[in-house]
PDB file of C-alpha atoms and ligand atoms in Angstrom:
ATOM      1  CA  UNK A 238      64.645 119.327  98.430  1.00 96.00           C
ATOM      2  CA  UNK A 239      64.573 115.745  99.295  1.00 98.00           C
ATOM      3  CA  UNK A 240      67.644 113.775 100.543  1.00 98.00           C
ATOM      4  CA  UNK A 241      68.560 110.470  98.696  1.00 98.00           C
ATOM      5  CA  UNK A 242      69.497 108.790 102.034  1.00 98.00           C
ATOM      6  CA  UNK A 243      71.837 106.033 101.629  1.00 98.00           C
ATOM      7  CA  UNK A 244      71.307 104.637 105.112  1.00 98.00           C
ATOM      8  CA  UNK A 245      67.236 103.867 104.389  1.00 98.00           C
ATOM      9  CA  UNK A 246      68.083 102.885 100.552  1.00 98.00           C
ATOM     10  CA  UNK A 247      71.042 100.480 101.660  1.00 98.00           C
ATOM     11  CA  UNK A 248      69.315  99.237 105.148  1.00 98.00           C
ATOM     12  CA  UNK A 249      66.558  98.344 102.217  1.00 98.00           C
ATOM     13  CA  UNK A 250      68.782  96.689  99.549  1.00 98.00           C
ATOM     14  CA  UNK A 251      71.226  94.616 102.638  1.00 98.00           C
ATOM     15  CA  UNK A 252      67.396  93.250 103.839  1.00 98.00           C
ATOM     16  CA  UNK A 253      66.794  91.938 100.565  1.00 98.00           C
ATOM     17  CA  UNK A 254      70.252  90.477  99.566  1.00 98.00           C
ATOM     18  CA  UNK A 255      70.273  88.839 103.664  1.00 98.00           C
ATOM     19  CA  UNK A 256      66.636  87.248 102.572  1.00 98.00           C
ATOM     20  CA  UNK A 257      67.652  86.226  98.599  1.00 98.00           C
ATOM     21  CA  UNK A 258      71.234  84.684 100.635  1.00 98.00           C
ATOM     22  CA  UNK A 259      68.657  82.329 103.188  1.00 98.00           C
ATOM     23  CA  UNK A 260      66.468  81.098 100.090  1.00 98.00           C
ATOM     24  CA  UNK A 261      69.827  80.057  98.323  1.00 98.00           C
ATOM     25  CA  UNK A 262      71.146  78.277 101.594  1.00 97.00           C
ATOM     26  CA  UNK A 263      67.707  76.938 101.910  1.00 97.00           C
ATOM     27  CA  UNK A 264      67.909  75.531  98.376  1.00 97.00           C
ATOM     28  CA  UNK A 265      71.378  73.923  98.936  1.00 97.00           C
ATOM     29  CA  UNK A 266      73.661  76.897  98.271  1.00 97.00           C
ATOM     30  CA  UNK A 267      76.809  77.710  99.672  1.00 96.00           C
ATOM     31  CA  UNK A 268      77.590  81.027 101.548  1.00 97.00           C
ATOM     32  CA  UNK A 269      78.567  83.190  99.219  1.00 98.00           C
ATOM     33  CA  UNK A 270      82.555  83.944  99.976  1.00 98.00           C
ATOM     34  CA  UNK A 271      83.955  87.248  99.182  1.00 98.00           C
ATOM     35  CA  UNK A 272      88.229  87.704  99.193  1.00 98.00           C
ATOM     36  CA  UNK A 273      89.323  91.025  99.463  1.00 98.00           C
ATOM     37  CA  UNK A 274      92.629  91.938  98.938  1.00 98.00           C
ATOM     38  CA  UNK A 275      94.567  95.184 100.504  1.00 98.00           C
ATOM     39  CA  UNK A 276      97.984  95.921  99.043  1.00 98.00           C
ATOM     40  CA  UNK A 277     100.213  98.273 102.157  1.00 98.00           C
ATOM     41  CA  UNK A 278      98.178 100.502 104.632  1.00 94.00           C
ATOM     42  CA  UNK A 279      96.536 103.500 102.975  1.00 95.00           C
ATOM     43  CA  UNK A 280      94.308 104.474 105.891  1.00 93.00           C
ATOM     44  CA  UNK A 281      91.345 105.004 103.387  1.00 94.00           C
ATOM     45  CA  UNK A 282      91.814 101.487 101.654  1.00 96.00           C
ATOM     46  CA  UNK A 283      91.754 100.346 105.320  1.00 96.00           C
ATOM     47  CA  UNK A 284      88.136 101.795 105.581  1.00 95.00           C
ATOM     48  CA  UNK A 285      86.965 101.045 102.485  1.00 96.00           C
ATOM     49  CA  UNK A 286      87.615  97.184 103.090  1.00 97.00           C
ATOM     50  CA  UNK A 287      87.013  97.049 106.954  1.00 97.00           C
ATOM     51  CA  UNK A 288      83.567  98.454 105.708  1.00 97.00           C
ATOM     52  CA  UNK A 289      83.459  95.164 102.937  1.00 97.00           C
ATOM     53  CA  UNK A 290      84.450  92.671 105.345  1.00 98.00           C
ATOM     54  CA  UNK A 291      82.074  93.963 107.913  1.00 98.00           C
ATOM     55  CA  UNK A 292      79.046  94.058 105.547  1.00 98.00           C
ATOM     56  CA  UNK A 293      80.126  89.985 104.505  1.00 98.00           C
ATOM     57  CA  UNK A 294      79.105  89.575 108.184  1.00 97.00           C
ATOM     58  CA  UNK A 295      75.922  91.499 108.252  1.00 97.00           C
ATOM     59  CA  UNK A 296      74.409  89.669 105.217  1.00 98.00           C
ATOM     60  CA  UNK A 297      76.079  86.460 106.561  1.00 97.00           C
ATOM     61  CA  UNK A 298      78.636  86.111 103.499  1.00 98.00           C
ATOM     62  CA  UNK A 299      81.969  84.502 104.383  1.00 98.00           C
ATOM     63  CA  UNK A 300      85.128  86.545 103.807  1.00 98.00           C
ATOM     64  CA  UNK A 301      89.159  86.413 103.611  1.00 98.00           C
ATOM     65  CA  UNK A 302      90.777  89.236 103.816  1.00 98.00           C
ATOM     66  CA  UNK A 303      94.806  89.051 102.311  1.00 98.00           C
ATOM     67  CA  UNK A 304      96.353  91.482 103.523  1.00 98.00           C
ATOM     68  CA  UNK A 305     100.071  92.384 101.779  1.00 98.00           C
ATOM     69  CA  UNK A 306     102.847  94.493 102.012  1.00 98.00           C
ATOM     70  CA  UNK A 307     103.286  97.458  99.543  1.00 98.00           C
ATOM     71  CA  UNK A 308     106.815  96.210  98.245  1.00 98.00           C
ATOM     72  CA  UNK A 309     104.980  93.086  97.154  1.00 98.00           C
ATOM     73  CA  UNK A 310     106.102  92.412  93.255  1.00 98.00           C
ATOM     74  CA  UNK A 311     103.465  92.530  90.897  1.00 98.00           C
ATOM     75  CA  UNK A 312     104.187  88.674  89.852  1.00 98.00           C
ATOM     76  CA  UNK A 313     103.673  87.725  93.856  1.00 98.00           C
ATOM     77  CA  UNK A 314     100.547  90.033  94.041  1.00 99.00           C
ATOM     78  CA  UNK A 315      99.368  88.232  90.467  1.00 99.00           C
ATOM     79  CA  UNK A 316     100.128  84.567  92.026  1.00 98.00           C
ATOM     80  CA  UNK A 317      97.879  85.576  95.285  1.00 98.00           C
ATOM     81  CA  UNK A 318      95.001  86.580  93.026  1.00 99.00           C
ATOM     82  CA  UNK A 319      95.603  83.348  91.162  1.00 98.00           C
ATOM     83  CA  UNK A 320      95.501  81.264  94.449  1.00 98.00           C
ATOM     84  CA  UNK A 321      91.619  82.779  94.676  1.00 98.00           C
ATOM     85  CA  UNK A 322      90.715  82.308  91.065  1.00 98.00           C
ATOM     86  CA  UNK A 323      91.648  78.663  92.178  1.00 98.00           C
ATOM     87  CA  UNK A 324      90.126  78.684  95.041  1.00 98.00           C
ATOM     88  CA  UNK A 325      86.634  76.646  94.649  1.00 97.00           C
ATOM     89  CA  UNK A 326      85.007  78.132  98.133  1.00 97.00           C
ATOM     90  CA  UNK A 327      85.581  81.898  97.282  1.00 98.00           C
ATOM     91  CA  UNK A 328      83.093  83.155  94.928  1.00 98.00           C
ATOM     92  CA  UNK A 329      84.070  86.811  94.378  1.00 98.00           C
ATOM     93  CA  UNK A 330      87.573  88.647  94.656  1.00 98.00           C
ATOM     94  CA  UNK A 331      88.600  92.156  94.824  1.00 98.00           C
ATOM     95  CA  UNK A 332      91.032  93.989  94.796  1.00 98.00           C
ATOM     96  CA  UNK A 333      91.613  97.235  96.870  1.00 98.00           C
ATOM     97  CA  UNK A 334      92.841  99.672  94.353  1.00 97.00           C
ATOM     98  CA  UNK A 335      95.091 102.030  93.926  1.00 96.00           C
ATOM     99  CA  UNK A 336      97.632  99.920  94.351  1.00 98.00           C
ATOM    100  CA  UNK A 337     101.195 101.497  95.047  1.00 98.00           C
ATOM    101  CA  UNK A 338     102.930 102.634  91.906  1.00 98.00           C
ATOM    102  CA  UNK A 339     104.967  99.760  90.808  1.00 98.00           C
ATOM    103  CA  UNK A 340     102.727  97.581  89.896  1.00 98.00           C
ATOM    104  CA  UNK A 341     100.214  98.116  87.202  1.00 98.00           C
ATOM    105  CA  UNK A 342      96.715  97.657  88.217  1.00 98.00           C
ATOM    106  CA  UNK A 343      95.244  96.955  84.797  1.00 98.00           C
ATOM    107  CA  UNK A 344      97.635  93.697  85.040  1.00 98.00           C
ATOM    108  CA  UNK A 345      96.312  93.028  88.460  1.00 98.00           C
ATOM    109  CA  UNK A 346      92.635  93.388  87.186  1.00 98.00           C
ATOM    110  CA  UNK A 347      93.493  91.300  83.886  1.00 98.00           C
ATOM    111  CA  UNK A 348      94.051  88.162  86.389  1.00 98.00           C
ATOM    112  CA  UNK A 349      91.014  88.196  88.072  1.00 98.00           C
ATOM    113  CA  UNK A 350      88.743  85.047  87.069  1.00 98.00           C
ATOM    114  CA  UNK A 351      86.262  87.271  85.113  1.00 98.00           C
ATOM    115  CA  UNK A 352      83.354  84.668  86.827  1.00 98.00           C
ATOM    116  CA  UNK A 353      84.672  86.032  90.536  1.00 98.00           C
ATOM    117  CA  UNK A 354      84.886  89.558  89.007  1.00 98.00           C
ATOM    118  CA  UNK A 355      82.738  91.137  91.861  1.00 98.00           C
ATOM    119  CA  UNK A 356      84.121  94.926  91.254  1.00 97.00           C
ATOM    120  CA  UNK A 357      83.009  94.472  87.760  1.00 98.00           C
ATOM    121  CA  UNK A 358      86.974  95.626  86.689  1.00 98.00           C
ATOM    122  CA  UNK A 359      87.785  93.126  84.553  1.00 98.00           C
ATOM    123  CA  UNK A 360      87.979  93.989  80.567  1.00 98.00           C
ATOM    124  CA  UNK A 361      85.435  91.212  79.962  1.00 98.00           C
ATOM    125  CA  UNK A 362      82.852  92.169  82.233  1.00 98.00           C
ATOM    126  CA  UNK A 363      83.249  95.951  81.157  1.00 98.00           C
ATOM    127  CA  UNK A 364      82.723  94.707  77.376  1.00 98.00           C
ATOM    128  CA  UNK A 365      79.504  92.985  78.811  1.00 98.00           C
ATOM    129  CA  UNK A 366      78.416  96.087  80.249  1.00 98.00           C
ATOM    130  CA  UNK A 367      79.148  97.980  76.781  1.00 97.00           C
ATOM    131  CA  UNK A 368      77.328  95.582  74.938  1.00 97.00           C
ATOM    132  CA  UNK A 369      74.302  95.395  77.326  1.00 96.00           C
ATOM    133  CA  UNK A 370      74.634  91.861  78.228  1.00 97.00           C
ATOM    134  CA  UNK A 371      74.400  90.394  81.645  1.00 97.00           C
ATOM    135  CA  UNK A 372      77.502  91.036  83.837  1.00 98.00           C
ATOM    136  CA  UNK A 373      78.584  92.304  87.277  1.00 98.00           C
ATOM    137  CA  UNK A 374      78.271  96.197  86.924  1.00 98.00           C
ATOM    138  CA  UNK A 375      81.059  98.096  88.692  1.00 98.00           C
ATOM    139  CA  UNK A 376      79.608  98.583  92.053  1.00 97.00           C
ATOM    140  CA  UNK A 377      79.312 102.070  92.680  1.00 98.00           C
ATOM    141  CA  UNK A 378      77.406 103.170  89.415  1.00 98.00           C
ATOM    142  CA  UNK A 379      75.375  99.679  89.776  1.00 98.00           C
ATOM    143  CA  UNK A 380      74.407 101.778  93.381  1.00 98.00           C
ATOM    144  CA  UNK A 381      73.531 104.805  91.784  1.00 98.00           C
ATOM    145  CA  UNK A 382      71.133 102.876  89.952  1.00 98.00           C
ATOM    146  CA  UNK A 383      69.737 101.148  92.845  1.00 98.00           C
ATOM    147  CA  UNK A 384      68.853 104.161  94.502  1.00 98.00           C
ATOM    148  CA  UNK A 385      67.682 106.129  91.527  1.00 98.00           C
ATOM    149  CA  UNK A 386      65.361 103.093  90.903  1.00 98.00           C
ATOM    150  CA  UNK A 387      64.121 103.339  94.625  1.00 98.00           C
ATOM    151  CA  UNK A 388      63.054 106.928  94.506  1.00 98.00           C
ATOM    152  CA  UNK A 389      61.049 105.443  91.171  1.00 98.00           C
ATOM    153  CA  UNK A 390      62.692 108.790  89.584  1.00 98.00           C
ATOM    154  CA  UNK A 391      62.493 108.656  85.884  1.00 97.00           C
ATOM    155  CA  UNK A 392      65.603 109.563  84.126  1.00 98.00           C
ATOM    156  CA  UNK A 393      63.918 109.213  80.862  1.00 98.00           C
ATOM    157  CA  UNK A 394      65.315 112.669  78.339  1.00 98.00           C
ATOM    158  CA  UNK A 395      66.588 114.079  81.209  1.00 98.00           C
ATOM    159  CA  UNK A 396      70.253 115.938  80.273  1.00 98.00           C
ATOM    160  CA  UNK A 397      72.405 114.473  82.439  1.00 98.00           C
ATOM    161  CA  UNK A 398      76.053 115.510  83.064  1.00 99.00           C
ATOM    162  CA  UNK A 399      78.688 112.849  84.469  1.00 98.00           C
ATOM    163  CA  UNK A 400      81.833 114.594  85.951  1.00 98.00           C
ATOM    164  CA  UNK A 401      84.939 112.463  85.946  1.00 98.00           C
ATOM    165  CA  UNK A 402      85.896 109.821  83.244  1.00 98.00           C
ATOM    166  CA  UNK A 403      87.332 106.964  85.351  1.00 97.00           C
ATOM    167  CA  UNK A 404      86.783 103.591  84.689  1.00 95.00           C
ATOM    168  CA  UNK A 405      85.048 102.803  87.533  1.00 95.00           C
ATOM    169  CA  UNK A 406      82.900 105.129  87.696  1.00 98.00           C
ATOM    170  CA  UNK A 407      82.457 108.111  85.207  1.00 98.00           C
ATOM    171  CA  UNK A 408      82.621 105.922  82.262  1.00 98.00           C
ATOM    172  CA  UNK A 409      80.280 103.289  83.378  1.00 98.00           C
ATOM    173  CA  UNK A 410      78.239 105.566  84.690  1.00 98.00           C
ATOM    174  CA  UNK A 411      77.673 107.463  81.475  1.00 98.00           C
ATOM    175  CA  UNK A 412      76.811 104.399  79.617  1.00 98.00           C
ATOM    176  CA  UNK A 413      74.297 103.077  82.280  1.00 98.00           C
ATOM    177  CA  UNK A 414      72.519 106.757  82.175  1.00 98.00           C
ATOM    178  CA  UNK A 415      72.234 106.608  78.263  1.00 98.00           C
ATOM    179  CA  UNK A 416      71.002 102.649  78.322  1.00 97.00           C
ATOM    180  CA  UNK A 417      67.313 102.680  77.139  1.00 97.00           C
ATOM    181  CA  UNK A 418      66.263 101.465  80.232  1.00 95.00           C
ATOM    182  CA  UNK A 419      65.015 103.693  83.712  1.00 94.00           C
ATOM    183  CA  UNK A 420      67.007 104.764  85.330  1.00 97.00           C
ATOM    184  CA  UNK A 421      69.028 105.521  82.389  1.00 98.00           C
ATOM    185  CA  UNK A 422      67.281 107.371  78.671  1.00 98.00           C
ATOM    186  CA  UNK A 423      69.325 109.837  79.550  1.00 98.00           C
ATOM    187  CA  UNK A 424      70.819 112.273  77.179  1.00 98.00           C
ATOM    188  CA  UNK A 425      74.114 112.300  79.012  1.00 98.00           C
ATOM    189  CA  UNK A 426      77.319 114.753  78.554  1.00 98.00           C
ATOM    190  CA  UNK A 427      81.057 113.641  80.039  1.00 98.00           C
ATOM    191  CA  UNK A 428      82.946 116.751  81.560  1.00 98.00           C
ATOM    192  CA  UNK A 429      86.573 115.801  83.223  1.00 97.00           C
ATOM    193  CA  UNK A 430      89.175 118.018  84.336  1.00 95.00           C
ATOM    194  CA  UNK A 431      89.951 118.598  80.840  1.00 97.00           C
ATOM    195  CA  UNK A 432      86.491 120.519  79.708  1.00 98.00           C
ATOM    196  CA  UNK A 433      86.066 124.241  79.009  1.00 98.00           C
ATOM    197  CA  UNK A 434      83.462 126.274  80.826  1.00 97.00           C
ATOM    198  CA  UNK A 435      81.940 122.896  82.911  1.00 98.00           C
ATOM    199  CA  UNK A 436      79.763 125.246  84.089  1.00 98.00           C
ATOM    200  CA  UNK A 437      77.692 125.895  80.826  1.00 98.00           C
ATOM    201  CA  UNK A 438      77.240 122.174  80.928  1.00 98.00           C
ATOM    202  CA  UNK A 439      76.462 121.564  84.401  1.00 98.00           C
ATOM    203  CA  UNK A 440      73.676 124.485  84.468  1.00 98.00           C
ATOM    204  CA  UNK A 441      71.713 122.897  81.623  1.00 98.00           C
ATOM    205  CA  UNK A 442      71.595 119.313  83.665  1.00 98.00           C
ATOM    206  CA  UNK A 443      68.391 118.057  84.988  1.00 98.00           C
ATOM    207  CA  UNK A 444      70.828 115.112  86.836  1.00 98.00           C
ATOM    208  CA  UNK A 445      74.849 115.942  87.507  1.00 99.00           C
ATOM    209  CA  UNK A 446      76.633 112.777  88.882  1.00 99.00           C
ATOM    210  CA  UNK A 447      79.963 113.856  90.302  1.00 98.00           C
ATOM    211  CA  UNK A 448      82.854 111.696  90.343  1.00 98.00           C
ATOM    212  CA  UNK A 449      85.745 114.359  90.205  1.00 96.00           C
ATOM    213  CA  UNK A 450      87.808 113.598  93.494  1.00 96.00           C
ATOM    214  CA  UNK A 451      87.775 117.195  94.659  1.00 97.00           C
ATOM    215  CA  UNK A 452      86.625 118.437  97.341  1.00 98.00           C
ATOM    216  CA  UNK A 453      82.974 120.621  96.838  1.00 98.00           C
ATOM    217  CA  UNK A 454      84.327 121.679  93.848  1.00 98.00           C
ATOM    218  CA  UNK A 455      80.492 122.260  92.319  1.00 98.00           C
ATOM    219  CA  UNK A 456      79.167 124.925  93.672  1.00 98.00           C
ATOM    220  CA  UNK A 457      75.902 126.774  93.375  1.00 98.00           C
ATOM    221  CA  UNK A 458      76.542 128.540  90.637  1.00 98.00           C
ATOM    222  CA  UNK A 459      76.827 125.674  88.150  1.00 98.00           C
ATOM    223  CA  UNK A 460      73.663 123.887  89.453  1.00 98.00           C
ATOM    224  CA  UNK A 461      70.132 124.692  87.887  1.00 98.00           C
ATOM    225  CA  UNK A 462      66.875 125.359  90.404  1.00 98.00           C
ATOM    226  CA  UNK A 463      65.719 121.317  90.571  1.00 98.00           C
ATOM    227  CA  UNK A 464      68.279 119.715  89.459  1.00 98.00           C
ATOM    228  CA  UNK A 465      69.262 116.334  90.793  1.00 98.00           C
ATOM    229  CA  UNK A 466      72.636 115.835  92.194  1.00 99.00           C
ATOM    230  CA  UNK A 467      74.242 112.705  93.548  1.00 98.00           C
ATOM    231  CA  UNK A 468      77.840 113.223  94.298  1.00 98.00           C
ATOM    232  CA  UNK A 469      80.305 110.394  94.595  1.00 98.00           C
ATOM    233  CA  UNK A 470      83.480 112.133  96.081  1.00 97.00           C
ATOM    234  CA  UNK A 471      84.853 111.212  99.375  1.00 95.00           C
ATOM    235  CA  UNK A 472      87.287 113.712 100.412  1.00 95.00           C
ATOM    236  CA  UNK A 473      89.182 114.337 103.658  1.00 94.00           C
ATOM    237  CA  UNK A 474      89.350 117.849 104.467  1.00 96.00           C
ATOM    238  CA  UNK A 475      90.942 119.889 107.382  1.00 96.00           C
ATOM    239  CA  UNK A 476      88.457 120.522 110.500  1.00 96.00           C
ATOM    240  CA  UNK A 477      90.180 122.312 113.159  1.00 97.00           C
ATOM    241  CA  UNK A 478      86.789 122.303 114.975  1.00 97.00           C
ATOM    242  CA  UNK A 479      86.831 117.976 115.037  1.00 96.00           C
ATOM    243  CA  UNK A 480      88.168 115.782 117.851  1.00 95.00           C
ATOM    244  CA  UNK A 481      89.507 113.831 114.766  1.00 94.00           C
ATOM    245  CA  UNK A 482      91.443 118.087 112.959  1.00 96.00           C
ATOM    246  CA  UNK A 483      89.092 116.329 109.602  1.00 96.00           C
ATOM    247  CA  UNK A 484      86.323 115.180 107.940  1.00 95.00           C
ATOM    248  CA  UNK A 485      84.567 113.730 105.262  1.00 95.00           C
ATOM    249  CA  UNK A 486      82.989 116.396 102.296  1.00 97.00           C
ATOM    250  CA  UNK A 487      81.994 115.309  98.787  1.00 98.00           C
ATOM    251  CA  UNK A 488      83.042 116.382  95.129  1.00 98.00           C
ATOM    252  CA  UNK A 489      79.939 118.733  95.999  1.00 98.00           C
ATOM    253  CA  UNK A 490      79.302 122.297  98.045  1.00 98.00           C
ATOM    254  CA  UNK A 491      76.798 120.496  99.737  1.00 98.00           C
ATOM    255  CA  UNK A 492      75.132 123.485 101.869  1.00 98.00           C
ATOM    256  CA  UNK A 493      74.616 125.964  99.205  1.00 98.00           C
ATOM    257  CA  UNK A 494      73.636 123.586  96.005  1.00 98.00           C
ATOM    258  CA  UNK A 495      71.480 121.583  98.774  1.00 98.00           C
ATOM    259  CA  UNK A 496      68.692 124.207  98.928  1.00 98.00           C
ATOM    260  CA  UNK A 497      68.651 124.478  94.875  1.00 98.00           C
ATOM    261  CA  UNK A 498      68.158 120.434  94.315  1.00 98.00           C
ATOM    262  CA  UNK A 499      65.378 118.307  94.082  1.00 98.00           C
ATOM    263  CA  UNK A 500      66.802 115.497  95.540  1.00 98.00           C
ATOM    264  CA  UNK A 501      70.290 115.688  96.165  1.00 98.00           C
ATOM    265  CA  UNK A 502      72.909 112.656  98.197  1.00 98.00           C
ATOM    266  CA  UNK A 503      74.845 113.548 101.541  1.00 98.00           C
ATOM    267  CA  UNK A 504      78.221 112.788 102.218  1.00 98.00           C
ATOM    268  CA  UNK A 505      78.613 110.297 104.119  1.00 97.00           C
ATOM    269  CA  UNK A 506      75.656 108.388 104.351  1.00 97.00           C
ATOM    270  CA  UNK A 507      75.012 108.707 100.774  1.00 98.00           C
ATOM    271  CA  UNK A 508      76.432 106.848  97.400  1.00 98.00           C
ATOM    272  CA  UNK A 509      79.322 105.249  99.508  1.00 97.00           C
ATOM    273  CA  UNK A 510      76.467 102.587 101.446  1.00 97.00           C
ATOM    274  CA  UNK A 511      75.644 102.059  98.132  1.00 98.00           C
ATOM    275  CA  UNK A 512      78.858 101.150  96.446  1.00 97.00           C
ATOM    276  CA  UNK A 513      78.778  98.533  98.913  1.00 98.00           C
ATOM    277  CA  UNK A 514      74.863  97.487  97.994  1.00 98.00           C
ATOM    278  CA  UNK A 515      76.386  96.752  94.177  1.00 98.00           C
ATOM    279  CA  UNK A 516      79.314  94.638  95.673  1.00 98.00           C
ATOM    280  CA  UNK A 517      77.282  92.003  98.253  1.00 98.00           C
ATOM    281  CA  UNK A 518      74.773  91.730  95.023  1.00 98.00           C
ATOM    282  CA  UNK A 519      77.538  91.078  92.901  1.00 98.00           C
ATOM    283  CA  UNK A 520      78.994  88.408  95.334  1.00 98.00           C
ATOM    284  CA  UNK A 521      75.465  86.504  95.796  1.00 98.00           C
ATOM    285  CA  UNK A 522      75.291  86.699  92.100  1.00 98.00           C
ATOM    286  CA  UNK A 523      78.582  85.377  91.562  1.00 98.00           C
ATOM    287  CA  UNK A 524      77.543  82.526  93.951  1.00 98.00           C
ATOM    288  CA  UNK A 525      74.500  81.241  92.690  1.00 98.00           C
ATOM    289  CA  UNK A 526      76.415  81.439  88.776  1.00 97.00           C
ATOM    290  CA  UNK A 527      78.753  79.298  90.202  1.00 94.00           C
ATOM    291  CA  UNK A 528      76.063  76.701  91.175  1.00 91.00           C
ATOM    292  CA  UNK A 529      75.030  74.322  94.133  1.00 85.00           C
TER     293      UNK A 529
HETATM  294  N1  GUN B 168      88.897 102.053  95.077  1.00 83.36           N
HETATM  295  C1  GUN B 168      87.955 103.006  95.015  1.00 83.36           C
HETATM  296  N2  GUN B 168      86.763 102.465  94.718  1.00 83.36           N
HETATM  297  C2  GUN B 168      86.959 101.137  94.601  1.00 83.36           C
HETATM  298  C3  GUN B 168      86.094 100.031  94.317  1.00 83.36           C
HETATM  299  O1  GUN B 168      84.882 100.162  94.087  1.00 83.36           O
HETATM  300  N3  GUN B 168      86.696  98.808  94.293  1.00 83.36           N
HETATM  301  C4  GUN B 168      88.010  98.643  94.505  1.00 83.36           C
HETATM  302  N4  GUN B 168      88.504  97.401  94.436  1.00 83.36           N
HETATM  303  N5  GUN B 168      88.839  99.646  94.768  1.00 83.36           N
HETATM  304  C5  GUN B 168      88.302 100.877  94.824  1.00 83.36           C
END
């Protein structure tokens, strides 16, 4: 079994994007600029974009980080994201998601300048990806990719099985794996919460990517002797025996499929340093489309 570690693959990937950054400066480029956008104080969002901001530093990006309060109205939170699409020194925007249940995030999304479209959200840039054409990929399958493509592993008619159907991940994700390109030349099966028996899928995969949101919910039993797993949950469980009572476990029962895999990703240190690769390359990108 061999560990896809996110720390060497991202550590990797952040060295590259730091050295592509100084050629563009060198050239005449602007910094790239990345806004981020938290709506209230979900202690996970928190993370998630502390983490952002932090890497815009490291890679020497500028950022802004808005920071709002949950009652916000939709309109006001739609006006701020306008103020950024307007904005001619920000190059890439995000926004934190989920956002709290009054306002609708696909209208939130829809108002994103589709050229500052770093999460790769917007309905234009996910009809680009359809299509095949150039566009920013949503940045934690665009990760998955990255790190597939550093292990030089060749999906090529493997059966692959993508758990979860989200739009930001699952469904990208299965369209990336069937893309005739490698990674990808997949033969590749959606399960969701919804299918019957996941199991009989799951222990004909050669590669399951899972995206579920629960806690190591695959388990030995569904996984086939060399199979490659990368799990993409991040899920806070109880841990009497931390300083912290929790901590971090994936969507996958990482000590007993672990021994079974051929490669396999942790949690942490795994697919979420690579969410974060997809981003920063989406932000330089977005900066040198923008121009000098
Ligand atoms: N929430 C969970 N994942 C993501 C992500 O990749 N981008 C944004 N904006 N919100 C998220």
């Amino acid at each position: 079994m061999q560990l896809l570690d996110g720390v060497l693959v991202s550590g990797h990937i952040k060295e590259q994007i730091k050295n592509e950054t100084l050629e563009w400066q060198a050239s005449g480029g602007k910094k790239p600029h990345l806004a981020a956008i938290l709506v209230g104080n979900n202690p996970a969002s928190e993370a998630y974009v502390g983490s952002k901001v932090k890497h815009c530093e490291e890679l020497g990006f500028d950022s802004t980080l808005l920071r709002l309060s949950a009652d916000i109205s939709e309109a006001d939170l739609i006006a701020e994201v306008n103020k950024l699409n307007n904005d001619d020194k920000v190059d890439g925007i995000l926004v934190q998601l989920p956002l709290p249940a009054h306002i609708s995030p696909d209208s939130v999304i829809n108002a994103i300048d589709p050229g500052k479209d770093v999460d790769g959200f917007h309905p234009i840039s996910q009809g680009r990806m359809v299509l095949g054409q150039p566009t920013f990929l949503p940045a934690t399958p665009y990760g998955i990719m990255l790190m597939l493509e550093y292990y030089k592993i060749d999906t090529t008619g493997m059966n692959c099985v993508v758990i979860g159907r989200s739009n930001i991940v699952g469904t990208p994700m299965t369209l990336l794996m069937s893309r005739a390109s490698n990674p990808g030349n997949a033969t590749v099966t959606m399960c969701h919460s919804k299918t019957k028996n996941l199991k009989d899928f799951t222990r004909n995969a050669d590669i399951i990517i899972a995206a579920i949101g629960r806690p190591r919910y695959v388990t030995a039993d569904m996984v086939k002797e060399g199979a490659i797993v990368i799990d993409v949950g991040i899920n806070r469980i109880d841990d009497p025996t931390k300083k912290s009572g929790s901590r971090l476990v994936g969507d996958v029962d990482f000590d007993n499929v672990a021994p079974l895999c051929s490669y396999i990703t942790p949690v942490p240190k795994g697919v979420g340093l690579m969410t974060i690769c997809g981003l920063m390359k989406n932000t330089l990108l977005a900066a040198k489309l923008k121009g000098k």
